[in-house]
Structure formats: structure tokens, C-alpha cells
Amino acid sequence: MKNSLSVQRKHYNNKTAVGFDKNRMNRNHIYKIETIEYFYRKFLKKKNNIRILEVEGGTGLHAEHFLRKEYLNIEQFILLDLSKDMLKVAKKRLKKYKKKVVFLQSPAEVFRLLQPVDCIYISGAMHHFEDPLKAIQNCYDNLTENGVLTICEPVITNPYAWPRVIFMPEEYGQFTVTPHNIVKWLEDNQYEVLEKKWMHYKSNSKFFRFILKLEGIAFMNWSAVMFAVAAKKRS
């Protein structure tokens, strides 16, 4: 259908591909990428010749971070996105790593890989999916045994999130893709949840650095900026 959510999503991604990274190189974005790396280094048993898939990888900002780090021993990095324009930007950014990178245009819910990968991550994109649960199930089918899936999503109860959600229809998925639902979807689909992390605002300002201390207070999870979870495919 022409007006389906997937068509709208593709149109939005193509439209925003140029200039997409303008406000993404900040401490909070880097904090999110570092959290994903932390999960993989902690939970992935395999240490060499690692194959990684990023779902809705956009312009390759995350991919560049991982490919730069030789100690991660990445054999292949697959960057998947629905938008051909996002992938076009990513190809330019990752030209240096072209021998290791495979680009794939597909919705998250239906992609198929030639062979399973060791790691899959979805960073700040799942609330845009037409069917988030189906995407989680599809990731399961494309993971190796004991492979690790990491999902990182904005927290709808954070005060900063409300203006974006109210005035940007493309963000309405945040009402459904909540920390509670993500964990439930994982547990109901043969994943073992390994660790959950509520990530609070990370500022360059010394005055606001106290906010990070809220991460140790469960009562304040509602005010986190992002929620991240690592899960393992049950053998």
C-alpha cells in the first residue's frame, strides 16, 4: 500500500539522509554507541572473526565507530537500512572499510542473511518499525547460537521526549516500543535477557553531570533518555 507505514518510513529516511548526522555527534550519541560496544565485549563469547549486523544503520555513524577498533576483530559488518539514500551516505563514509562492509536495503522485519551473524544491534530505530515484534523475531532467525542482540531506544517518559513525540508523527512508535514491551518481546521469543541499562543525560556541563548519578537509582528510570538491553539467543 502506498500509504503504509513502511512506505512513509522510507520516504522520511530518504528525505532526511542529507544532513542526518548534523546533531548526532554529541556526548549522548557517543554514550549510546559505547554502551552497545560494552554489551558485546561483555557478553559475546566469540572473540575473533566476528560478524556484526546493524539494523537500520542509517549513515554508518555507528558502523564507523566499530570498524575503527581493530581489537574488536570484525570479519564482516553488514549495514542494513530501508533507505537507499541513507545507504548512499553510509557507503561514502565507510569507503575505507569496503572490504569488510556489506550494504543491504531491506525492512527490518523481513531481511534474510546468507549466514547468521554473531551480533545484531538496533540503535534508536525500532520505534519507527512497522512491526517491532516481527523484527525481533527476524533477528532471532539471523543470529548464531548464543549470538547477542542489543536494542537501544528512547524512553517516552523522559521530559525531553514529549515535545518530539507530540509534534512528530514519525515518533509515535515510542508509545509502543517501551522498555517494558521490549523486554517482554525478547523473553517471549526465546531470548535470554542479559542486562538492562537506563541511560541518563550526559552533558559537557559540569553543572548537569550529577544527572548521570541517577542511573544507580531504579526509582528514577522513568527520567532516562535511553534504554538499552542486551539479550542472548537461547541455544
JSON list of C-alpha atoms in Angstrom, two decimals:
[
{"chain": "A", "resi": 1, "resn": "MET", "atom": "CA", "xyz": [0.00, 0.00, 0.00]},
{"chain": "A", "resi": 2, "resn": "LYS", "atom": "CA", "xyz": [1.28, 3.42, -0.92]},
{"chain": "A", "resi": 3, "resn": "ASN", "atom": "CA", "xyz": [0.36, 4.96, 2.40]},
{"chain": "A", "resi": 4, "resn": "SER", "atom": "CA", "xyz": [1.66, 2.11, 4.56]},
{"chain": "A", "resi": 5, "resn": "LEU", "atom": "CA", "xyz": [3.98, 2.91, 7.44]},
{"chain": "A", "resi": 6, "resn": "SER", "atom": "CA", "xyz": [6.92, 1.25, 5.69]},
{"chain": "A", "resi": 7, "resn": "VAL", "atom": "CA", "xyz": [6.50, 3.49, 2.64]},
{"chain": "A", "resi": 8, "resn": "GLN", "atom": "CA", "xyz": [6.21, 6.56, 4.86]},
{"chain": "A", "resi": 9, "resn": "ARG", "atom": "CA", "xyz": [9.32, 5.47, 6.77]},
{"chain": "A", "resi": 10, "resn": "LYS", "atom": "CA", "xyz": [11.32, 5.00, 3.58]},
{"chain": "A", "resi": 11, "resn": "HIS", "atom": "CA", "xyz": [10.22, 8.43, 2.34]},
{"chain": "A", "resi": 12, "resn": "TYR", "atom": "CA", "xyz": [11.17, 10.05, 5.68]},
{"chain": "A", "resi": 13, "resn": "ASN", "atom": "CA", "xyz": [14.59, 8.37, 5.71]},
{"chain": "A", "resi": 14, "resn": "ASN", "atom": "CA", "xyz": [15.34, 9.31, 2.11]},
{"chain": "A", "resi": 15, "resn": "LYS", "atom": "CA", "xyz": [14.28, 12.90, 2.79]},
{"chain": "A", "resi": 16, "resn": "THR", "atom": "CA", "xyz": [16.43, 13.25, 5.92]},
{"chain": "A", "resi": 17, "resn": "ALA", "atom": "CA", "xyz": [19.53, 11.34, 4.77]},
{"chain": "A", "resi": 18, "resn": "VAL", "atom": "CA", "xyz": [21.41, 14.52, 3.81]},
{"chain": "A", "resi": 19, "resn": "GLY", "atom": "CA", "xyz": [22.31, 16.35, 6.99]},
{"chain": "A", "resi": 20, "resn": "PHE", "atom": "CA", "xyz": [21.10, 13.46, 9.16]},
{"chain": "A", "resi": 21, "resn": "ASP", "atom": "CA", "xyz": [24.29, 13.49, 11.26]},
{"chain": "A", "resi": 22, "resn": "LYS", "atom": "CA", "xyz": [24.20, 17.22, 11.97]},
{"chain": "A", "resi": 23, "resn": "ASN", "atom": "CA", "xyz": [23.14, 16.83, 15.62]},
{"chain": "A", "resi": 24, "resn": "ARG", "atom": "CA", "xyz": [24.30, 13.28, 16.23]},
{"chain": "A", "resi": 25, "resn": "MET", "atom": "CA", "xyz": [27.95, 13.75, 17.17]},
{"chain": "A", "resi": 26, "resn": "ASN", "atom": "CA", "xyz": [27.27, 14.67, 20.78]},
{"chain": "A", "resi": 27, "resn": "ARG", "atom": "CA", "xyz": [28.13, 13.08, 24.11]},
{"chain": "A", "resi": 28, "resn": "ASN", "atom": "CA", "xyz": [24.79, 11.31, 24.42]},
{"chain": "A", "resi": 29, "resn": "HIS", "atom": "CA", "xyz": [25.04, 9.73, 20.98]},
{"chain": "A", "resi": 30, "resn": "ILE", "atom": "CA", "xyz": [28.58, 8.56, 21.65]},
{"chain": "A", "resi": 31, "resn": "TYR", "atom": "CA", "xyz": [27.43, 7.25, 25.05]},
{"chain": "A", "resi": 32, "resn": "LYS", "atom": "CA", "xyz": [24.82, 5.12, 23.27]},
{"chain": "A", "resi": 33, "resn": "ILE", "atom": "CA", "xyz": [27.40, 3.65, 20.87]},
{"chain": "A", "resi": 34, "resn": "GLU", "atom": "CA", "xyz": [29.81, 2.94, 23.74]},
{"chain": "A", "resi": 35, "resn": "THR", "atom": "CA", "xyz": [27.04, 1.14, 25.63]},
{"chain": "A", "resi": 36, "resn": "ILE", "atom": "CA", "xyz": [26.40, -1.15, 22.66]},
{"chain": "A", "resi": 37, "resn": "GLU", "atom": "CA", "xyz": [30.13, -1.90, 22.47]},
{"chain": "A", "resi": 38, "resn": "TYR", "atom": "CA", "xyz": [30.23, -2.55, 26.23]},
{"chain": "A", "resi": 39, "resn": "PHE", "atom": "CA", "xyz": [27.47, -5.17, 25.91]},
{"chain": "A", "resi": 40, "resn": "TYR", "atom": "CA", "xyz": [29.22, -7.01, 23.12]},
{"chain": "A", "resi": 41, "resn": "ARG", "atom": "CA", "xyz": [32.59, -7.05, 24.82]},
{"chain": "A", "resi": 42, "resn": "LYS", "atom": "CA", "xyz": [30.95, -8.33, 27.99]},
{"chain": "A", "resi": 43, "resn": "PHE", "atom": "CA", "xyz": [28.58, -10.96, 26.62]},
{"chain": "A", "resi": 44, "resn": "LEU", "atom": "CA", "xyz": [29.84, -12.19, 23.26]},
{"chain": "A", "resi": 45, "resn": "LYS", "atom": "CA", "xyz": [31.76, -15.43, 23.77]},
{"chain": "A", "resi": 46, "resn": "LYS", "atom": "CA", "xyz": [33.31, -15.38, 20.33]},
{"chain": "A", "resi": 47, "resn": "LYS", "atom": "CA", "xyz": [36.37, -13.11, 20.25]},
{"chain": "A", "resi": 48, "resn": "ASN", "atom": "CA", "xyz": [37.69, -13.44, 16.69]},
{"chain": "A", "resi": 49, "resn": "ASN", "atom": "CA", "xyz": [36.30, -13.13, 13.15]},
{"chain": "A", "resi": 50, "resn": "ILE", "atom": "CA", "xyz": [33.13, -11.51, 14.44]},
{"chain": "A", "resi": 51, "resn": "ARG", "atom": "CA", "xyz": [30.25, -10.82, 12.06]},
{"chain": "A", "resi": 52, "resn": "ILE", "atom": "CA", "xyz": [28.00, -7.89, 13.01]},
{"chain": "A", "resi": 53, "resn": "LEU", "atom": "CA", "xyz": [24.70, -6.66, 11.63]},
{"chain": "A", "resi": 54, "resn": "GLU", "atom": "CA", "xyz": [23.38, -3.18, 12.31]},
{"chain": "A", "resi": 55, "resn": "VAL", "atom": "CA", "xyz": [19.65, -2.93, 11.61]},
{"chain": "A", "resi": 56, "resn": "GLU", "atom": "CA", "xyz": [18.58, 0.49, 10.31]},
{"chain": "A", "resi": 57, "resn": "GLY", "atom": "CA", "xyz": [22.20, 1.59, 10.28]},
{"chain": "A", "resi": 58, "resn": "GLY", "atom": "CA", "xyz": [21.45, 4.91, 8.59]},
{"chain": "A", "resi": 59, "resn": "THR", "atom": "CA", "xyz": [24.52, 6.85, 7.51]},
{"chain": "A", "resi": 60, "resn": "GLY", "atom": "CA", "xyz": [27.05, 4.48, 9.08]},
{"chain": "A", "resi": 61, "resn": "LEU", "atom": "CA", "xyz": [27.97, 6.58, 12.11]},
{"chain": "A", "resi": 62, "resn": "HIS", "atom": "CA", "xyz": [27.80, 3.61, 14.47]},
{"chain": "A", "resi": 63, "resn": "ALA", "atom": "CA", "xyz": [29.48, 1.31, 11.96]},
{"chain": "A", "resi": 64, "resn": "GLU", "atom": "CA", "xyz": [32.45, 3.64, 11.61]},
{"chain": "A", "resi": 65, "resn": "HIS", "atom": "CA", "xyz": [32.95, 3.59, 15.38]},
{"chain": "A", "resi": 66, "resn": "PHE", "atom": "CA", "xyz": [33.13, -0.22, 15.46]},
{"chain": "A", "resi": 67, "resn": "LEU", "atom": "CA", "xyz": [35.18, -0.68, 12.30]},
{"chain": "A", "resi": 68, "resn": "ARG", "atom": "CA", "xyz": [37.84, 1.76, 13.57]},
{"chain": "A", "resi": 69, "resn": "LYS", "atom": "CA", "xyz": [38.52, -0.51, 16.56]},
{"chain": "A", "resi": 70, "resn": "GLU", "atom": "CA", "xyz": [40.81, -3.30, 15.40]},
{"chain": "A", "resi": 71, "resn": "TYR", "atom": "CA", "xyz": [40.66, -5.04, 18.78]},
{"chain": "A", "resi": 72, "resn": "LEU", "atom": "CA", "xyz": [37.02, -5.96, 18.10]},
{"chain": "A", "resi": 73, "resn": "ASN", "atom": "CA", "xyz": [38.30, -8.36, 15.40]},
{"chain": "A", "resi": 74, "resn": "ILE", "atom": "CA", "xyz": [35.43, -7.75, 12.98]},
{"chain": "A", "resi": 75, "resn": "GLU", "atom": "CA", "xyz": [35.48, -10.00, 9.95]},
{"chain": "A", "resi": 76, "resn": "GLN", "atom": "CA", "xyz": [32.33, -8.63, 8.35]},
{"chain": "A", "resi": 77, "resn": "PHE", "atom": "CA", "xyz": [29.98, -5.74, 9.10]},
{"chain": "A", "resi": 78, "resn": "ILE", "atom": "CA", "xyz": [26.54, -5.75, 7.49]},
{"chain": "A", "resi": 79, "resn": "LEU", "atom": "CA", "xyz": [24.75, -2.41, 7.43]},
{"chain": "A", "resi": 80, "resn": "LEU", "atom": "CA", "xyz": [21.04, -2.73, 6.71]},
{"chain": "A", "resi": 81, "resn": "ASP", "atom": "CA", "xyz": [18.68, 0.16, 6.07]},
{"chain": "A", "resi": 82, "resn": "LEU", "atom": "CA", "xyz": [15.34, 0.71, 4.39]},
{"chain": "A", "resi": 83, "resn": "SER", "atom": "CA", "xyz": [16.54, 3.89, 2.68]},
{"chain": "A", "resi": 84, "resn": "LYS", "atom": "CA", "xyz": [18.75, 3.85, -0.41]},
{"chain": "A", "resi": 85, "resn": "ASP", "atom": "CA", "xyz": [19.77, 7.46, 0.31]},
{"chain": "A", "resi": 86, "resn": "MET", "atom": "CA", "xyz": [20.92, 6.59, 3.83]},
{"chain": "A", "resi": 87, "resn": "LEU", "atom": "CA", "xyz": [22.96, 3.74, 2.40]},
{"chain": "A", "resi": 88, "resn": "LYS", "atom": "CA", "xyz": [24.45, 6.06, -0.20]},
{"chain": "A", "resi": 89, "resn": "VAL", "atom": "CA", "xyz": [25.78, 8.32, 2.55]},
{"chain": "A", "resi": 90, "resn": "ALA", "atom": "CA", "xyz": [27.00, 5.29, 4.52]},
{"chain": "A", "resi": 91, "resn": "LYS", "atom": "CA", "xyz": [28.92, 3.95, 1.52]},
{"chain": "A", "resi": 92, "resn": "LYS", "atom": "CA", "xyz": [30.85, 7.22, 1.26]},
{"chain": "A", "resi": 93, "resn": "ARG", "atom": "CA", "xyz": [31.58, 7.29, 4.97]},
{"chain": "A", "resi": 94, "resn": "LEU", "atom": "CA", "xyz": [32.76, 3.67, 5.10]},
{"chain": "A", "resi": 95, "resn": "LYS", "atom": "CA", "xyz": [34.69, 3.61, 1.82]},
{"chain": "A", "resi": 96, "resn": "LYS", "atom": "CA", "xyz": [37.89, 2.91, 3.74]},
{"chain": "A", "resi": 97, "resn": "TYR", "atom": "CA", "xyz": [36.40, -0.35, 5.06]},
{"chain": "A", "resi": 98, "resn": "LYS", "atom": "CA", "xyz": [34.73, -1.54, 1.84]},
{"chain": "A", "resi": 99, "resn": "LYS", "atom": "CA", "xyz": [36.38, -4.99, 2.01]},
{"chain": "A", "resi": 100, "resn": "LYS", "atom": "CA", "xyz": [34.63, -5.68, 5.31]},
{"chain": "A", "resi": 101, "resn": "VAL", "atom": "CA", "xyz": [31.28, -3.97, 4.80]},
{"chain": "A", "resi": 102, "resn": "VAL", "atom": "CA", "xyz": [28.16, -5.30, 3.09]},
{"chain": "A", "resi": 103, "resn": "PHE", "atom": "CA", "xyz": [25.23, -2.93, 2.45]},
{"chain": "A", "resi": 104, "resn": "LEU", "atom": "CA", "xyz": [21.71, -4.31, 2.41]},
{"chain": "A", "resi": 105, "resn": "GLN", "atom": "CA", "xyz": [18.47, -2.46, 1.65]},
{"chain": "A", "resi": 106, "resn": "SER", "atom": "CA", "xyz": [15.51, -4.09, 3.38]},
{"chain": "A", "resi": 107, "resn": "PRO", "atom": "CA", "xyz": [12.88, -3.58, 6.08]},
{"chain": "A", "resi": 108, "resn": "ALA", "atom": "CA", "xyz": [13.95, -4.90, 9.49]},
{"chain": "A", "resi": 109, "resn": "GLU", "atom": "CA", "xyz": [11.02, -7.28, 9.59]},
{"chain": "A", "resi": 110, "resn": "VAL", "atom": "CA", "xyz": [11.89, -9.38, 6.53]},
{"chain": "A", "resi": 111, "resn": "PHE", "atom": "CA", "xyz": [15.64, -9.28, 5.78]},
{"chain": "A", "resi": 112, "resn": "ARG", "atom": "CA", "xyz": [17.45, -12.57, 5.17]},
{"chain": "A", "resi": 113, "resn": "LEU", "atom": "CA", "xyz": [21.20, -13.15, 5.50]},
{"chain": "A", "resi": 114, "resn": "LEU", "atom": "CA", "xyz": [23.22, -15.79, 3.66]},
{"chain": "A", "resi": 115, "resn": "GLN", "atom": "CA", "xyz": [24.58, -16.94, 7.01]},
{"chain": "A", "resi": 116, "resn": "PRO", "atom": "CA", "xyz": [23.81, -15.95, 10.61]},
{"chain": "A", "resi": 117, "resn": "VAL", "atom": "CA", "xyz": [25.80, -13.27, 12.42]},
{"chain": "A", "resi": 118, "resn": "ASP", "atom": "CA", "xyz": [27.28, -13.15, 15.94]},
{"chain": "A", "resi": 119, "resn": "CYS", "atom": "CA", "xyz": [25.92, -9.73, 16.88]},
{"chain": "A", "resi": 120, "resn": "ILE", "atom": "CA", "xyz": [22.92, -7.67, 15.89]},
{"chain": "A", "resi": 121, "resn": "TYR", "atom": "CA", "xyz": [22.09, -4.24, 17.22]},
{"chain": "A", "resi": 122, "resn": "ILE", "atom": "CA", "xyz": [19.25, -1.79, 16.67]},
{"chain": "A", "resi": 123, "resn": "SER", "atom": "CA", "xyz": [20.01, 1.71, 17.88]},
{"chain": "A", "resi": 124, "resn": "GLY", "atom": "CA", "xyz": [17.24, 4.28, 18.27]},
{"chain": "A", "resi": 125, "resn": "ALA", "atom": "CA", "xyz": [15.29, 2.95, 15.28]},
{"chain": "A", "resi": 126, "resn": "MET", "atom": "CA", "xyz": [12.85, 0.32, 16.48]},
{"chain": "A", "resi": 127, "resn": "HIS", "atom": "CA", "xyz": [10.07, 2.80, 17.27]},
{"chain": "A", "resi": 128, "resn": "HIS", "atom": "CA", "xyz": [9.98, 3.58, 13.55]},
{"chain": "A", "resi": 129, "resn": "PHE", "atom": "CA", "xyz": [9.35, -0.05, 12.57]},
{"chain": "A", "resi": 130, "resn": "GLU", "atom": "CA", "xyz": [6.04, -1.16, 11.14]},
{"chain": "A", "resi": 131, "resn": "ASP", "atom": "CA", "xyz": [6.15, -4.33, 13.28]},
{"chain": "A", "resi": 132, "resn": "PRO", "atom": "CA", "xyz": [8.79, -4.22, 16.07]},
{"chain": "A", "resi": 133, "resn": "LEU", "atom": "CA", "xyz": [7.90, -7.68, 17.38]},
{"chain": "A", "resi": 134, "resn": "LYS", "atom": "CA", "xyz": [8.34, -9.23, 13.94]},
{"chain": "A", "resi": 135, "resn": "ALA", "atom": "CA", "xyz": [11.73, -7.51, 13.66]},
{"chain": "A", "resi": 136, "resn": "ILE", "atom": "CA", "xyz": [12.85, -9.08, 16.96]},
{"chain": "A", "resi": 137, "resn": "GLN", "atom": "CA", "xyz": [11.70, -12.49, 15.73]},
{"chain": "A", "resi": 138, "resn": "ASN", "atom": "CA", "xyz": [13.51, -11.98, 12.44]},
{"chain": "A", "resi": 139, "resn": "CYS", "atom": "CA", "xyz": [16.73, -11.05, 14.24]},
{"chain": "A", "resi": 140, "resn": "TYR", "atom": "CA", "xyz": [16.49, -14.32, 16.17]},
{"chain": "A", "resi": 141, "resn": "ASP", "atom": "CA", "xyz": [16.41, -16.28, 12.91]},
{"chain": "A", "resi": 142, "resn": "ASN", "atom": "CA", "xyz": [19.55, -14.49, 11.69]},
{"chain": "A", "resi": 143, "resn": "LEU", "atom": "CA", "xyz": [21.68, -14.90, 14.85]},
{"chain": "A", "resi": 144, "resn": "THR", "atom": "CA", "xyz": [24.17, -17.66, 15.57]},
{"chain": "A", "resi": 145, "resn": "GLU", "atom": "CA", "xyz": [23.62, -19.85, 18.64]},
{"chain": "A", "resi": 146, "resn": "ASN", "atom": "CA", "xyz": [24.36, -17.69, 21.72]},
{"chain": "A", "resi": 147, "resn": "GLY", "atom": "CA", "xyz": [24.51, -14.66, 19.43]},
{"chain": "A", "resi": 148, "resn": "VAL", "atom": "CA", "xyz": [23.81, -11.30, 21.10]},
{"chain": "A", "resi": 149, "resn": "LEU", "atom": "CA", "xyz": [21.10, -8.80, 20.20]},
{"chain": "A", "resi": 150, "resn": "THR", "atom": "CA", "xyz": [21.27, -5.27, 21.62]},
{"chain": "A", "resi": 151, "resn": "ILE", "atom": "CA", "xyz": [18.39, -2.81, 21.40]},
{"chain": "A", "resi": 152, "resn": "CYS", "atom": "CA", "xyz": [18.68, 0.84, 22.38]},
{"chain": "A", "resi": 153, "resn": "GLU", "atom": "CA", "xyz": [15.57, 3.04, 22.39]},
{"chain": "A", "resi": 154, "resn": "PRO", "atom": "CA", "xyz": [14.46, 6.47, 23.67]},
{"chain": "A", "resi": 155, "resn": "VAL", "atom": "CA", "xyz": [12.39, 6.47, 26.86]},
{"chain": "A", "resi": 156, "resn": "ILE", "atom": "CA", "xyz": [8.94, 8.00, 26.32]},
{"chain": "A", "resi": 157, "resn": "THR", "atom": "CA", "xyz": [8.59, 9.15, 29.95]},
{"chain": "A", "resi": 158, "resn": "ASN", "atom": "CA", "xyz": [11.67, 11.37, 29.72]},
{"chain": "A", "resi": 159, "resn": "PRO", "atom": "CA", "xyz": [10.54, 15.04, 29.74]},
{"chain": "A", "resi": 160, "resn": "TYR", "atom": "CA", "xyz": [12.65, 15.78, 26.66]},
{"chain": "A", "resi": 161, "resn": "ALA", "atom": "CA", "xyz": [10.82, 13.10, 24.67]},
{"chain": "A", "resi": 162, "resn": "TRP", "atom": "CA", "xyz": [7.35, 14.59, 24.93]},
{"chain": "A", "resi": 163, "resn": "PRO", "atom": "CA", "xyz": [7.76, 17.57, 22.55]},
{"chain": "A", "resi": 164, "resn": "ARG", "atom": "CA", "xyz": [9.27, 15.28, 19.89]},
{"chain": "A", "resi": 165, "resn": "VAL", "atom": "CA", "xyz": [6.57, 12.67, 20.22]},
{"chain": "A", "resi": 166, "resn": "ILE", "atom": "CA", "xyz": [3.64, 15.09, 20.31]},
{"chain": "A", "resi": 167, "resn": "PHE", "atom": "CA", "xyz": [4.69, 17.15, 17.30]},
{"chain": "A", "resi": 168, "resn": "MET", "atom": "CA", "xyz": [6.46, 14.49, 15.19]},
{"chain": "A", "resi": 169, "resn": "PRO", "atom": "CA", "xyz": [4.14, 11.68, 13.99]},
{"chain": "A", "resi": 170, "resn": "GLU", "atom": "CA", "xyz": [7.14, 9.58, 12.94]},
{"chain": "A", "resi": 171, "resn": "GLU", "atom": "CA", "xyz": [7.99, 9.31, 16.67]},
{"chain": "A", "resi": 172, "resn": "TYR", "atom": "CA", "xyz": [4.59, 7.94, 17.78]},
{"chain": "A", "resi": 173, "resn": "GLY", "atom": "CA", "xyz": [6.05, 4.43, 17.90]},
{"chain": "A", "resi": 174, "resn": "GLN", "atom": "CA", "xyz": [7.68, 5.37, 21.21]},
{"chain": "A", "resi": 175, "resn": "PHE", "atom": "CA", "xyz": [4.30, 4.78, 22.88]},
{"chain": "A", "resi": 176, "resn": "THR", "atom": "CA", "xyz": [4.57, 1.10, 21.90]},
{"chain": "A", "resi": 177, "resn": "VAL", "atom": "CA", "xyz": [8.30, 0.43, 21.89]},
{"chain": "A", "resi": 178, "resn": "THR", "atom": "CA", "xyz": [8.78, 0.92, 25.63]},
{"chain": "A", "resi": 179, "resn": "PRO", "atom": "CA", "xyz": [11.39, -0.72, 27.90]},
{"chain": "A", "resi": 180, "resn": "HIS", "atom": "CA", "xyz": [8.71, -3.00, 29.33]},
{"chain": "A", "resi": 181, "resn": "ASN", "atom": "CA", "xyz": [7.49, -4.15, 25.92]},
{"chain": "A", "resi": 182, "resn": "ILE", "atom": "CA", "xyz": [10.98, -4.65, 24.51]},
{"chain": "A", "resi": 183, "resn": "VAL", "atom": "CA", "xyz": [11.94, -6.93, 27.39]},
{"chain": "A", "resi": 184, "resn": "LYS", "atom": "CA", "xyz": [8.63, -8.83, 27.14]},
{"chain": "A", "resi": 185, "resn": "TRP", "atom": "CA", "xyz": [9.05, -9.34, 23.38]},
{"chain": "A", "resi": 186, "resn": "LEU", "atom": "CA", "xyz": [12.55, -10.68, 23.93]},
{"chain": "A", "resi": 187, "resn": "GLU", "atom": "CA", "xyz": [11.60, -13.05, 26.72]},
{"chain": "A", "resi": 188, "resn": "ASP", "atom": "CA", "xyz": [8.55, -14.31, 24.82]},
{"chain": "A", "resi": 189, "resn": "ASN", "atom": "CA", "xyz": [10.68, -15.14, 21.78]},
{"chain": "A", "resi": 190, "resn": "GLN", "atom": "CA", "xyz": [13.41, -17.41, 23.14]},
{"chain": "A", "resi": 191, "resn": "TYR", "atom": "CA", "xyz": [15.91, -14.73, 24.14]},
{"chain": "A", "resi": 192, "resn": "GLU", "atom": "CA", "xyz": [17.66, -14.63, 27.49]},
{"chain": "A", "resi": 193, "resn": "VAL", "atom": "CA", "xyz": [17.88, -11.03, 28.73]},
{"chain": "A", "resi": 194, "resn": "LEU", "atom": "CA", "xyz": [21.44, -10.46, 29.95]},
{"chain": "A", "resi": 195, "resn": "GLU", "atom": "CA", "xyz": [21.48, -6.84, 31.12]},
{"chain": "A", "resi": 196, "resn": "LYS", "atom": "CA", "xyz": [19.31, -3.72, 31.10]},
{"chain": "A", "resi": 197, "resn": "LYS", "atom": "CA", "xyz": [20.59, -0.17, 31.33]},
{"chain": "A", "resi": 198, "resn": "TRP", "atom": "CA", "xyz": [18.72, 3.12, 31.71]},
{"chain": "A", "resi": 199, "resn": "MET", "atom": "CA", "xyz": [20.92, 5.84, 30.27]},
{"chain": "A", "resi": 200, "resn": "HIS", "atom": "CA", "xyz": [20.55, 9.36, 31.62]},
{"chain": "A", "resi": 201, "resn": "TYR", "atom": "CA", "xyz": [21.50, 12.65, 30.00]},
{"chain": "A", "resi": 202, "resn": "LYS", "atom": "CA", "xyz": [25.26, 13.04, 29.55]},
{"chain": "A", "resi": 203, "resn": "SER", "atom": "CA", "xyz": [26.29, 16.68, 29.41]},
{"chain": "A", "resi": 204, "resn": "ASN", "atom": "CA", "xyz": [29.52, 18.53, 28.76]},
{"chain": "A", "resi": 205, "resn": "SER", "atom": "CA", "xyz": [28.47, 20.91, 31.52]},
{"chain": "A", "resi": 206, "resn": "LYS", "atom": "CA", "xyz": [29.82, 20.14, 34.99]},
{"chain": "A", "resi": 207, "resn": "PHE", "atom": "CA", "xyz": [26.61, 21.55, 36.43]},
{"chain": "A", "resi": 208, "resn": "PHE", "atom": "CA", "xyz": [24.49, 18.83, 34.80]},
{"chain": "A", "resi": 209, "resn": "ARG", "atom": "CA", "xyz": [26.85, 15.90, 35.31]},
{"chain": "A", "resi": 210, "resn": "PHE", "atom": "CA", "xyz": [25.06, 14.99, 38.52]},
{"chain": "A", "resi": 211, "resn": "ILE", "atom": "CA", "xyz": [22.23, 13.62, 36.31]},
{"chain": "A", "resi": 212, "resn": "LEU", "atom": "CA", "xyz": [24.35, 10.58, 35.45]},
{"chain": "A", "resi": 213, "resn": "LYS", "atom": "CA", "xyz": [24.23, 9.59, 39.13]},
{"chain": "A", "resi": 214, "resn": "LEU", "atom": "CA", "xyz": [20.52, 8.89, 38.64]},
{"chain": "A", "resi": 215, "resn": "GLU", "atom": "CA", "xyz": [21.50, 5.74, 36.75]},
{"chain": "A", "resi": 216, "resn": "GLY", "atom": "CA", "xyz": [22.02, 3.99, 40.07]},
{"chain": "A", "resi": 217, "resn": "ILE", "atom": "CA", "xyz": [18.53, 4.82, 41.33]},
{"chain": "A", "resi": 218, "resn": "ALA", "atom": "CA", "xyz": [15.85, 2.48, 39.99]},
{"chain": "A", "resi": 219, "resn": "PHE", "atom": "CA", "xyz": [13.08, 4.87, 41.03]},
{"chain": "A", "resi": 220, "resn": "MET", "atom": "CA", "xyz": [14.43, 7.41, 38.51]},
{"chain": "A", "resi": 221, "resn": "ASN", "atom": "CA", "xyz": [14.45, 5.07, 35.49]},
{"chain": "A", "resi": 222, "resn": "TRP", "atom": "CA", "xyz": [11.42, 6.92, 34.09]},
{"chain": "A", "resi": 223, "resn": "SER", "atom": "CA", "xyz": [13.59, 10.02, 33.54]},
{"chain": "A", "resi": 224, "resn": "ALA", "atom": "CA", "xyz": [16.29, 8.26, 31.50]},
{"chain": "A", "resi": 225, "resn": "VAL", "atom": "CA", "xyz": [16.96, 9.46, 27.97]},
{"chain": "A", "resi": 226, "resn": "MET", "atom": "CA", "xyz": [17.58, 6.00, 26.53]},
{"chain": "A", "resi": 227, "resn": "PHE", "atom": "CA", "xyz": [17.02, 2.37, 27.47]},
{"chain": "A", "resi": 228, "resn": "ALA", "atom": "CA", "xyz": [19.44, -0.33, 26.36]},
{"chain": "A", "resi": 229, "resn": "VAL", "atom": "CA", "xyz": [19.11, -4.08, 26.69]},
{"chain": "A", "resi": 230, "resn": "ALA", "atom": "CA", "xyz": [21.36, -6.98, 25.70]},
{"chain": "A", "resi": 231, "resn": "ALA", "atom": "CA", "xyz": [19.86, -10.42, 25.08]},
{"chain": "A", "resi": 232, "resn": "LYS", "atom": "CA", "xyz": [21.25, -13.78, 24.00]},
{"chain": "A", "resi": 233, "resn": "LYS", "atom": "CA", "xyz": [19.71, -16.26, 21.61]},
{"chain": "A", "resi": 234, "resn": "ARG", "atom": "CA", "xyz": [18.95, -19.33, 23.70]},
{"chain": "A", "resi": 235, "resn": "SER", "atom": "CA", "xyz": [20.66, -22.47, 22.47]}
]
